[in-house]
Amino acid sequence: MEGFIKNSKCFCFFFVFLSVLLLFSSTMPAADAKVHYHDFVVQATPVKRLCKTRSAITVNGMYPGPTLEVNNGDTLVVNVVNRARYNVTIHWHGVRQIRTGWADGPEFVTQCPIRPGGTYTYRFTIQGQEGTLWWHAHSSWLRATVYGALIIHPKEGASYPFPKPKRETALLLGEWWNADPIDVVRQATRTGAAPNVSDAYTINGQPGDLYNCSSKETIIVPVDSGETNLLRVVNAALNQQLFLKVANHKLMVVGADASYVKPFITSVLMLGPGQTTDVLITADQPPARYYIAAQAYASAQGAPFDNTTTTAILEYKSAPCPAKGLTIKPVMPTMPAFNDTATATAFTTSFRSPRQVKVPTDIDHNLFFAVGLGLNNCPPGASNSSCQGPNGTRFAASMNNVSFVLPSSFSLLQAHQLRVPGVFTTDFPANPPVQFDYTGNVSQSLWQPVPGTKLYKLKYGETVQVVLQGTSIFTAENHPIHLHGYDFYILAEGFGNFNPSTDTAKFNLVDPPLRNTASLPVGGWTVIRFVADNPGVWLLHCHLDVHITWGLAMAFVVENGIGELQTLEEPPADLPLC
Ligand code: C2O
């Protein structure tokens, strides 16, 4: 008896020891990795811009929302409480979410929305990403005001691959509507017409002093002469690609979408919504005040756009003070023309990975997606008021002629995991159903896409190439194409129709940039590659919210591989249900 007790104690001790050991080795990422806890309360908040106050949906009453700062390898635990009257979800744009697809956030894709009064806790770990990402609502157009920066520093003790900047400033570019953006999109959906454009662009939530009423709130970025600072630029605008310049200053690009790049110098940035760009700026000009200005890169011919200019001010601390009663205007940069595609292209084709990378070469899935707008004829019996698009149509958009429709009874990920039939099909076409001169004069018979919830299935570890081919249906334009759950290599881009027999020669298989959002040139193509090493359901879509509203999306379903490390985690207990 005694002996048994002794043994049992001993066994117990051993068991505890083993559990502690297991706990540390399996669930604790690394000795110095941290867990960051945050509460996000989504709520209606009065916000005053352009002399008018309206109720805007915010996180914790802040617009933009809180900046999250972590180190590579850290874990985030964000408890979201929905006190707004709309459904909401939060997406962590660009976070790989390896095995944690339940925390990715797109409404009806990886989760059902958090209903008014509901809560959901997002848990995920940053693995191998450094630089600037951001978070935003992924439900209707709520991201107009529900967004913020997610800054990922190198691991504790590690350093940047460039001299440590004196200061770091995140610059989030956004769009402001005098009307409630949810009303704007609801009206567009009702009428079938294009939605109204924004009333202002913003930098960190402020339009800047070229608009009425905002001179006192203009964002100031202070600098000391001679120092080099890091600007983390995010395009969080809803529907517009933007050029950004700083008067008289050169910018050295060092990162994009939380991957480092081979540094290059430019005087102008172009970011599509979803993209981030990290730049070093040296205060090497005479002490003064210089505008940081952003305005549209509008590539669609004849389409209306917000042609205003948002500004912040780069202010040398030793800048001479103006005499009393006088104001000295900051120096304004000369902006590119709104349709300056040459400048946009010169910028997007300057990106390289810092060194040689392992680009997948044996391709399992060679896909070709025709990407663009469409116009649906007025459905029989519909009233004129619901067909206010061009010539009595309704606006639409598609990939390979499928106009993506979200489910409503289950999220796609849930339906996949639980094998619920009837929520989606896996017959998304690998090629356009009809081949045509994509960027030519497209016959009107090809303008009407077919609605559907079609996914494309991938086995764990398969290699994928996608030729994204823009179309000139209705009008050609630049599309920022974003893939959830992955970073991809951009091998090449070009104008016109992709030609497999000549354009493959342009592929950069040595040091292509790694991104989560590609800028598909207006009337052109982009080729991306990735390895399907993250099980789950992952949305691929245009990051112009107006286009995703019209169906410019599809999703990949990536199956589990072998063993725990290649398998999607179990859904969290508090996952919202539909
Ligand atoms: Cu930043 Cu699906 O989005």
XYZ file of C-alpha atoms and ligand atoms in Angstrom:
581
model
C 0.000 0.000 0.000
C 2.653 2.434 1.067
C 4.672 1.598 -1.947
C 1.696 2.228 -4.217
C 1.095 5.687 -2.719
C 4.709 6.587 -3.144
C 4.626 5.463 -6.738
C 1.431 7.341 -7.392
C 2.859 10.589 -6.003
C 5.886 10.055 -8.069
C 3.743 9.418 -11.144
C 1.707 12.523 -10.391
C 4.794 14.652 -10.145
C 6.078 13.200 -13.368
C 2.753 13.885 -15.073
C 2.697 17.533 -13.941
C 6.279 17.932 -15.057
C 5.423 16.447 -18.441
C 2.366 18.698 -18.865
C 4.364 21.793 -18.034
C 6.987 20.696 -20.496
C 4.344 20.051 -23.161
C 2.644 23.342 -22.456
C 5.874 25.217 -22.962
C 6.938 23.345 -26.044
C 3.647 23.270 -27.926
C 1.502 26.219 -26.963
C 4.113 28.793 -26.003
C 5.547 30.077 -29.303
C 8.997 31.151 -28.109
C 10.542 32.160 -24.820
C 10.246 35.901 -25.476
C 7.025 35.969 -27.535
C 4.233 37.907 -25.840
C 0.454 37.731 -25.802
C -1.323 41.072 -26.320
C -4.893 41.437 -25.052
C -7.166 44.132 -26.461
C -10.828 45.059 -26.184
C -12.481 46.491 -29.292
C -15.881 48.033 -28.639
C -17.612 48.711 -31.969
C -19.995 51.603 -31.417
C -21.679 54.627 -32.969
C -19.636 57.770 -32.240
C -20.283 61.376 -33.264
C -17.462 62.468 -35.587
C -17.068 65.983 -36.972
C -15.390 66.437 -40.347
C -15.762 69.140 -43.032
C -17.877 71.246 -40.622
C -20.514 68.560 -40.173
C -21.032 66.066 -37.395
C -22.441 62.643 -38.129
C -22.604 59.370 -36.308
C -19.822 57.046 -37.467
C -19.113 53.483 -36.422
C -15.774 53.355 -34.581
C -13.695 51.066 -32.408
C -13.443 52.407 -28.834
C -14.718 55.797 -30.026
C -11.538 56.330 -32.085
C -11.294 57.235 -35.773
C -9.102 55.740 -37.066
C -9.126 52.948 -34.507
C -6.353 51.918 -32.123
C -2.878 51.090 -33.458
C -1.732 47.624 -32.438
C 2.026 47.133 -32.015
C 3.554 43.695 -31.672
C 6.757 41.824 -32.347
C 7.035 39.086 -34.934
C 6.096 35.851 -33.129
C 3.651 37.493 -30.698
C 0.042 36.457 -30.230
C -2.946 38.813 -30.367
C -6.149 38.207 -28.453
C -8.752 40.796 -29.417
C -12.157 40.665 -27.790
C -14.647 42.416 -30.063
C -17.896 43.668 -28.538
C -20.526 44.849 -31.027
C -22.496 47.779 -29.592
C -23.410 49.081 -33.065
C -26.686 48.494 -34.890
C -24.949 46.727 -37.767
C -23.455 43.271 -38.115
C -19.678 43.476 -37.877
C -16.518 41.383 -38.252
C -12.853 42.399 -38.031
C -10.256 41.244 -40.574
C -6.519 41.335 -39.851
C -5.450 42.309 -43.326
C -2.334 40.433 -44.443
C -1.933 38.248 -41.352
C -1.252 34.731 -42.613
C -3.548 33.151 -39.968
C -1.738 29.842 -40.271
C -4.205 27.181 -39.035
C -6.343 29.942 -37.467
C -8.689 30.691 -40.378
C -11.533 31.170 -37.871
C -9.859 34.440 -36.865
C -9.496 35.834 -40.401
C -12.756 37.763 -40.298
C -14.486 38.193 -43.692
C -18.210 38.036 -43.091
C -19.860 34.765 -44.233
C -16.468 33.478 -45.435
C -14.643 32.459 -42.242
C -17.350 33.386 -39.743
C -20.896 34.587 -39.445
C -21.074 38.246 -38.453
C -21.044 39.393 -34.847
C -24.647 40.524 -34.401
C -25.531 43.740 -32.553
C -24.992 42.934 -28.869
C -22.724 39.976 -29.676
C -19.030 39.349 -29.003
C -16.223 37.307 -30.506
C -12.581 36.930 -29.537
C -10.004 36.769 -32.323
C -6.823 34.830 -31.407
C -3.882 34.493 -33.746
C -0.101 34.528 -33.845
C 2.118 36.582 -36.142
C 4.463 34.130 -37.817
C 7.392 35.391 -39.861
C 5.901 38.721 -40.921
C 7.520 42.107 -40.197
C 6.475 45.596 -41.196
C 3.082 47.212 -41.549
C -0.301 45.556 -41.791
C -3.679 46.833 -40.714
C -7.050 45.673 -39.479
C -10.486 46.629 -40.754
C -14.156 45.710 -40.589
C -15.056 43.136 -43.250
C -18.803 43.611 -43.356
C -20.660 45.864 -45.784
C -18.820 49.216 -45.995
C -18.106 49.540 -42.270
C -14.396 49.667 -42.898
C -14.884 53.278 -44.042
C -14.339 54.210 -40.382
C -13.515 50.892 -38.684
C -9.808 50.421 -39.334
C -6.400 50.841 -37.756
C -2.713 49.999 -38.093
C -1.120 46.701 -37.093
C 2.610 47.296 -36.703
C 4.904 44.296 -36.498
C 8.391 44.963 -35.181
C 11.194 42.436 -35.549
C 11.500 39.818 -32.801
C 12.781 41.137 -29.491
C 16.519 41.743 -29.886
C 16.433 41.512 -33.696
C 16.793 44.608 -35.851
C 15.523 46.067 -39.119
C 17.535 45.310 -42.278
C 18.158 49.090 -42.503
C 19.569 51.697 -40.086
C 17.238 52.164 -37.136
C 14.973 55.151 -37.858
C 14.799 57.947 -35.265
C 11.001 58.022 -35.287
C 8.242 55.941 -36.815
C 4.922 57.328 -37.999
C 1.990 55.399 -39.409
C 0.048 57.291 -42.086
C -3.334 55.747 -42.780
C -4.996 57.051 -45.921
C -8.769 56.924 -45.826
C -11.945 58.294 -47.363
C -14.606 60.395 -45.675
C -18.271 60.608 -46.676
C -20.583 63.310 -45.390
C -23.340 60.692 -45.675
C -23.285 57.419 -43.756
C -21.310 55.032 -46.021
C -23.741 52.231 -45.162
C -26.550 54.332 -46.628
C -24.392 55.032 -49.689
C -23.861 51.329 -50.420
C -27.455 50.428 -49.586
C -28.729 52.982 -52.045
C -26.348 51.721 -54.750
C -27.490 48.158 -54.167
C -31.114 49.237 -54.379
C -30.720 51.254 -57.568
C -28.064 49.212 -59.363
C -26.192 52.455 -60.077
C -22.623 53.284 -59.123
C -22.413 54.614 -55.537
C -21.497 58.201 -54.768
C -17.813 58.972 -54.408
C -16.318 60.216 -51.130
C -16.248 63.879 -50.050
C -12.650 63.865 -48.834
C -9.579 61.759 -48.422
C -7.950 61.625 -45.013
C -4.568 61.032 -43.413
C -4.979 59.458 -39.962
C -8.631 60.480 -40.100
C -8.025 64.169 -40.962
C -8.653 65.664 -44.412
C -5.995 68.370 -43.977
C -6.115 72.091 -44.588
C -6.954 72.164 -48.297
C -10.597 71.450 -47.381
C -12.926 73.666 -45.435
C -12.848 73.560 -41.654
C -9.964 71.201 -41.086
C -6.914 73.449 -40.846
C -6.670 73.124 -37.068
C -6.881 69.330 -37.125
C -4.296 68.721 -39.867
C -1.868 65.934 -38.942
C 1.640 67.203 -38.168
C 4.619 64.885 -38.594
C 7.511 66.468 -36.660
C 11.139 65.984 -37.729
C 14.558 67.186 -36.628
C 16.958 68.265 -39.360
C 19.200 65.461 -40.465
C 17.284 62.565 -38.941
C 15.899 59.629 -40.870
C 12.383 58.486 -40.015
C 10.177 55.591 -41.043
C 6.765 56.308 -42.524
C 4.367 53.371 -42.574
C 1.836 54.204 -45.277
C -1.428 52.247 -45.478
C -4.115 52.737 -48.106
C -7.257 52.177 -46.054
C -9.457 54.056 -48.530
C -12.641 52.286 -49.548
C -12.625 52.732 -53.284
C -9.602 54.622 -54.519
C -5.967 53.981 -55.438
C -3.871 56.902 -54.205
C -0.634 58.647 -55.107
C 1.361 60.043 -52.185
C 4.205 62.548 -52.268
C 6.165 64.580 -49.728
C 7.209 67.969 -51.122
C 10.936 68.184 -51.971
C 11.762 64.867 -50.244
C 12.842 61.550 -51.676
C 11.457 58.350 -50.193
C 13.341 55.091 -49.814
C 10.966 52.128 -49.994
C 12.063 49.363 -47.612
C 8.947 47.242 -47.137
C 5.439 46.496 -48.348
C 2.612 44.320 -47.003
C 4.796 43.232 -44.024
C 7.653 41.913 -46.153
C 10.954 43.702 -46.652
C 11.914 44.734 -50.159
C 15.160 45.624 -51.901
C 15.391 49.353 -51.062
C 14.681 51.759 -53.912
C 14.307 55.502 -54.093
C 11.246 57.263 -55.441
C 9.536 60.616 -55.126
C 6.014 59.196 -55.409
C 4.142 56.206 -53.979
C 1.023 54.581 -55.418
C -1.001 52.313 -53.177
C -4.193 50.477 -53.961
C -6.613 49.957 -51.073
C -5.224 47.144 -48.914
C -1.583 47.796 -49.723
C 1.016 49.121 -47.287
C 4.410 50.677 -48.053
C 7.173 51.418 -45.539
C 9.526 54.233 -46.521
C 12.527 55.960 -44.989
C 12.601 59.737 -45.258
C 15.618 61.863 -44.386
C 15.086 65.444 -43.240
C 17.728 66.860 -45.584
C 15.887 69.974 -46.786
C 15.950 73.540 -45.442
C 13.970 73.691 -42.171
C 10.387 74.506 -43.173
C 6.966 72.908 -43.464
C 6.305 70.494 -46.324
C 3.013 68.959 -47.360
C 2.566 65.215 -47.398
C -0.182 64.993 -50.018
C -2.312 62.177 -51.391
C -4.770 62.174 -54.250
C -6.441 59.735 -56.604
C -4.857 57.505 -59.171
C -8.052 57.130 -61.207
C -7.527 54.756 -64.127
C -11.106 54.162 -65.306
C -11.824 56.451 -68.229
C -14.776 58.752 -67.709
C -15.806 57.282 -64.343
C -16.511 59.834 -61.586
C -14.014 59.945 -58.702
C -13.186 62.109 -55.702
C -10.605 64.527 -57.143
C -9.729 66.277 -53.857
C -6.329 66.300 -52.124
C -5.647 65.296 -48.537
C -2.603 66.644 -46.724
C -0.544 66.270 -43.584
C 2.474 68.452 -42.790
C 6.074 67.374 -42.386
C 7.296 70.012 -39.961
C 10.959 70.655 -39.202
C 11.138 71.541 -35.538
C 13.569 74.340 -36.341
C 11.315 75.809 -39.042
C 11.150 79.594 -38.651
C 7.963 80.770 -36.956
C 5.852 83.056 -39.128
C 5.552 86.629 -37.888
C 2.443 87.227 -35.805
C -0.741 87.188 -37.850
C 0.993 85.731 -40.872
C 0.826 82.161 -42.036
C 3.340 80.575 -44.331
C 1.822 77.926 -46.538
C 3.718 74.641 -46.461
C 5.523 73.680 -49.679
C 3.169 71.695 -51.935
C 4.475 68.795 -54.055
C 3.562 68.605 -57.739
C 1.202 65.647 -57.921
C 1.023 63.216 -60.857
C -2.006 63.600 -63.117
C -5.005 61.558 -61.933
C -4.646 59.179 -64.878
C -0.834 58.918 -64.788
C -0.605 55.165 -65.366
C 3.047 55.446 -66.414
C 3.984 56.727 -62.941
C 1.846 54.086 -61.217
C 3.465 51.345 -63.312
C 7.016 52.595 -62.801
C 6.349 52.392 -59.078
C 4.676 48.964 -58.892
C 7.313 47.353 -61.107
C 10.189 48.605 -58.910
C 9.548 46.060 -56.158
C 11.969 43.172 -55.580
C 12.521 40.800 -52.697
C 15.685 41.728 -50.767
C 17.492 38.615 -51.990
C 16.969 35.521 -54.090
C 13.833 33.618 -53.048
C 12.446 30.138 -53.645
C 9.653 30.700 -56.155
C 7.505 27.589 -56.715
C 8.305 26.270 -60.193
C 6.414 22.974 -60.480
C 2.912 24.336 -60.850
C -0.015 22.069 -59.907
C -2.747 24.572 -60.802
C -2.240 26.928 -63.695
C -5.192 29.299 -63.402
C -6.359 32.180 -65.554
C -8.881 34.574 -64.023
C -10.537 37.249 -66.151
C -11.302 40.102 -63.765
C -13.603 43.013 -64.393
C -16.955 44.724 -64.373
C -20.236 43.729 -65.963
C -23.731 45.053 -66.490
C -26.784 42.935 -65.849
C -29.976 43.550 -67.788
C -32.898 44.659 -65.697
C -34.527 41.472 -64.330
C -38.049 40.866 -65.683
C -40.641 42.641 -63.604
C -38.088 44.825 -61.809
C -38.943 48.501 -61.473
C -36.969 51.182 -63.299
C -35.788 52.524 -59.965
C -33.796 49.319 -59.364
C -32.107 49.478 -62.783
C -30.333 52.834 -62.665
C -27.050 51.557 -64.123
C -25.984 52.529 -67.685
C -28.871 52.066 -70.196
C -31.263 50.661 -67.608
C -28.914 47.942 -66.321
C -27.499 47.030 -62.915
C -23.756 47.166 -62.212
C -22.001 43.859 -61.557
C -18.452 42.496 -61.477
C -16.940 39.041 -61.772
C -14.013 36.678 -61.946
C -14.262 34.173 -64.819
C -17.803 35.378 -65.344
C -18.888 34.331 -61.835
C -20.259 37.194 -59.761
C -19.538 36.084 -56.203
C -22.467 35.719 -53.826
C -21.890 35.271 -50.088
C -23.906 32.571 -48.318
C -26.152 33.540 -45.412
C -26.909 30.436 -43.356
C -23.349 29.227 -42.729
C -19.932 30.720 -43.242
C -18.030 29.008 -46.063
C -15.391 27.781 -43.613
C -18.018 26.269 -41.336
C -19.792 24.624 -44.251
C -16.447 23.202 -45.378
C -15.459 21.942 -41.908
C -18.874 20.464 -41.088
C -19.460 19.254 -44.669
C -22.773 21.089 -44.920
C -24.093 20.528 -48.451
C -25.697 23.239 -50.552
C -23.743 26.237 -49.217
C -21.118 26.343 -51.976
C -19.837 24.352 -54.931
C -16.196 23.701 -55.834
C -16.533 24.232 -59.572
C -15.004 27.695 -59.873
C -13.601 27.587 -63.421
C -9.814 27.433 -63.889
C -10.250 29.477 -67.078
C -12.847 31.905 -68.410
C -15.821 29.938 -69.799
C -15.396 31.822 -73.089
C -12.083 33.140 -74.378
C -12.229 36.599 -75.906
C -10.078 39.655 -76.531
C -10.190 40.643 -72.848
C -8.802 44.132 -73.273
C -10.251 44.842 -76.692
C -13.720 45.882 -77.743
C -15.699 43.230 -75.830
C -19.017 42.153 -77.373
C -21.957 43.191 -75.183
C -23.128 39.560 -75.182
C -20.215 38.879 -72.772
C -21.060 41.630 -70.307
C -23.492 39.728 -68.084
C -21.881 37.605 -65.359
C -23.654 34.732 -63.622
C -24.123 34.904 -59.845
C -22.725 31.984 -57.836
C -20.912 30.790 -54.716
C -18.182 28.847 -56.443
C -14.901 27.885 -54.762
C -11.722 26.392 -56.191
C -10.346 23.396 -54.299
C -6.653 22.937 -53.500
C -4.894 20.107 -51.705
C -2.492 21.016 -48.937
C 0.915 21.961 -50.325
C -0.107 22.306 -53.961
C 1.475 25.086 -56.000
C -0.705 27.648 -57.713
C -0.155 30.199 -60.443
C -2.885 32.700 -61.220
C -2.796 34.921 -64.269
C -5.040 37.825 -63.282
C -6.313 39.297 -66.530
C -8.148 42.613 -66.451
C -11.000 43.095 -68.883
C -12.332 46.173 -70.602
C -15.952 45.144 -70.037
C -17.809 48.446 -69.538
C -14.493 50.084 -68.655
C -10.970 48.886 -67.943
C -9.468 49.946 -64.642
C -6.775 49.121 -62.128
C -7.880 46.557 -59.504
C -6.081 45.952 -56.177
C -6.447 42.158 -55.888
C -6.088 40.794 -52.346
C -5.686 37.169 -51.264
C -6.530 36.215 -47.684
C -4.369 33.749 -45.723
C -1.347 34.014 -48.003
C 1.431 36.161 -49.330
C 2.146 35.562 -53.014
C 5.021 36.313 -55.337
C 4.291 38.750 -58.157
C 6.230 37.402 -61.143
C 5.318 40.004 -63.751
C 2.712 42.458 -64.945
C 1.929 43.950 -68.312
C -0.667 45.608 -70.524
C -3.087 44.058 -72.990
C -3.857 40.330 -73.045
C -1.468 37.943 -71.323
C 0.360 35.921 -73.966
C 1.678 32.628 -72.517
C 4.153 32.103 -75.341
C 5.932 35.435 -74.939
C 5.066 36.848 -71.518
C 6.479 33.939 -69.485
C 9.896 35.237 -70.554
C 9.188 38.312 -68.410
C 8.696 36.280 -65.214
C 10.981 37.223 -62.368
C 11.814 33.853 -60.819
C 14.811 35.242 -58.916
C 13.670 37.992 -56.547
C 9.971 38.761 -57.122
C 8.251 40.755 -54.356
C 6.058 39.011 -51.782
C 2.716 40.762 -51.262
C -0.857 40.177 -50.170
C -2.409 42.697 -52.579
C -1.397 43.039 -56.237
C -2.082 46.074 -58.348
C -3.641 44.692 -61.523
C -2.807 47.229 -64.247
C -5.633 48.949 -66.107
C -6.310 46.887 -69.237
C -3.500 44.508 -68.316
C -2.423 41.416 -66.389
C -0.468 40.285 -63.328
C 0.894 36.820 -62.590
C 1.085 35.561 -58.990
C 2.273 32.306 -57.417
C 1.846 30.741 -53.991
C 1.999 27.392 -52.212
C -1.293 26.295 -50.633
C 0.228 25.590 -47.218
C -2.541 27.063 -45.078
C -5.744 25.024 -44.765
C -9.037 26.913 -44.762
C -11.274 29.021 -46.969
C -9.547 32.086 -48.365
C -11.135 34.940 -50.224
C -9.487 36.451 -53.313
C -11.090 39.779 -54.161
C -10.749 43.277 -55.473
C -10.121 45.568 -52.488
C -12.280 48.358 -53.918
C -15.362 47.850 -51.758
C -17.606 48.964 -54.599
C -16.298 46.042 -56.680
C -16.593 43.438 -53.926
C -20.178 44.655 -53.455
C -20.749 43.872 -57.140
C -19.216 40.382 -56.814
C -15.553 40.765 -57.803
C -14.386 37.852 -55.652
C -13.882 34.092 -55.451
C -12.496 31.822 -52.743
C -10.026 28.965 -52.504
C -10.769 26.052 -50.210
C -7.490 24.497 -49.060
C -7.764 21.025 -47.554
C -5.922 19.829 -44.481
C -2.610 18.066 -44.976
C -1.130 15.367 -42.785
C -0.868 15.768 -39.026
C -1.705 18.579 -36.643
C 0.634 21.178 -38.118
C -1.073 20.914 -41.502
C -4.590 20.935 -40.087
C -6.971 23.799 -39.423
C -7.555 24.296 -35.698
C -10.951 23.528 -34.176
C -13.359 26.486 -34.279
C -13.344 28.623 -31.105
C -16.282 28.011 -28.761
C -17.552 31.588 -29.163
C -17.553 31.572 -32.997
C -20.685 33.512 -34.015
C -23.363 31.423 -35.700
C -25.648 32.622 -38.461
Cu -8.398 43.968 -46.435
Cu -10.847 40.909 -47.711
O -9.643 42.436 -47.078
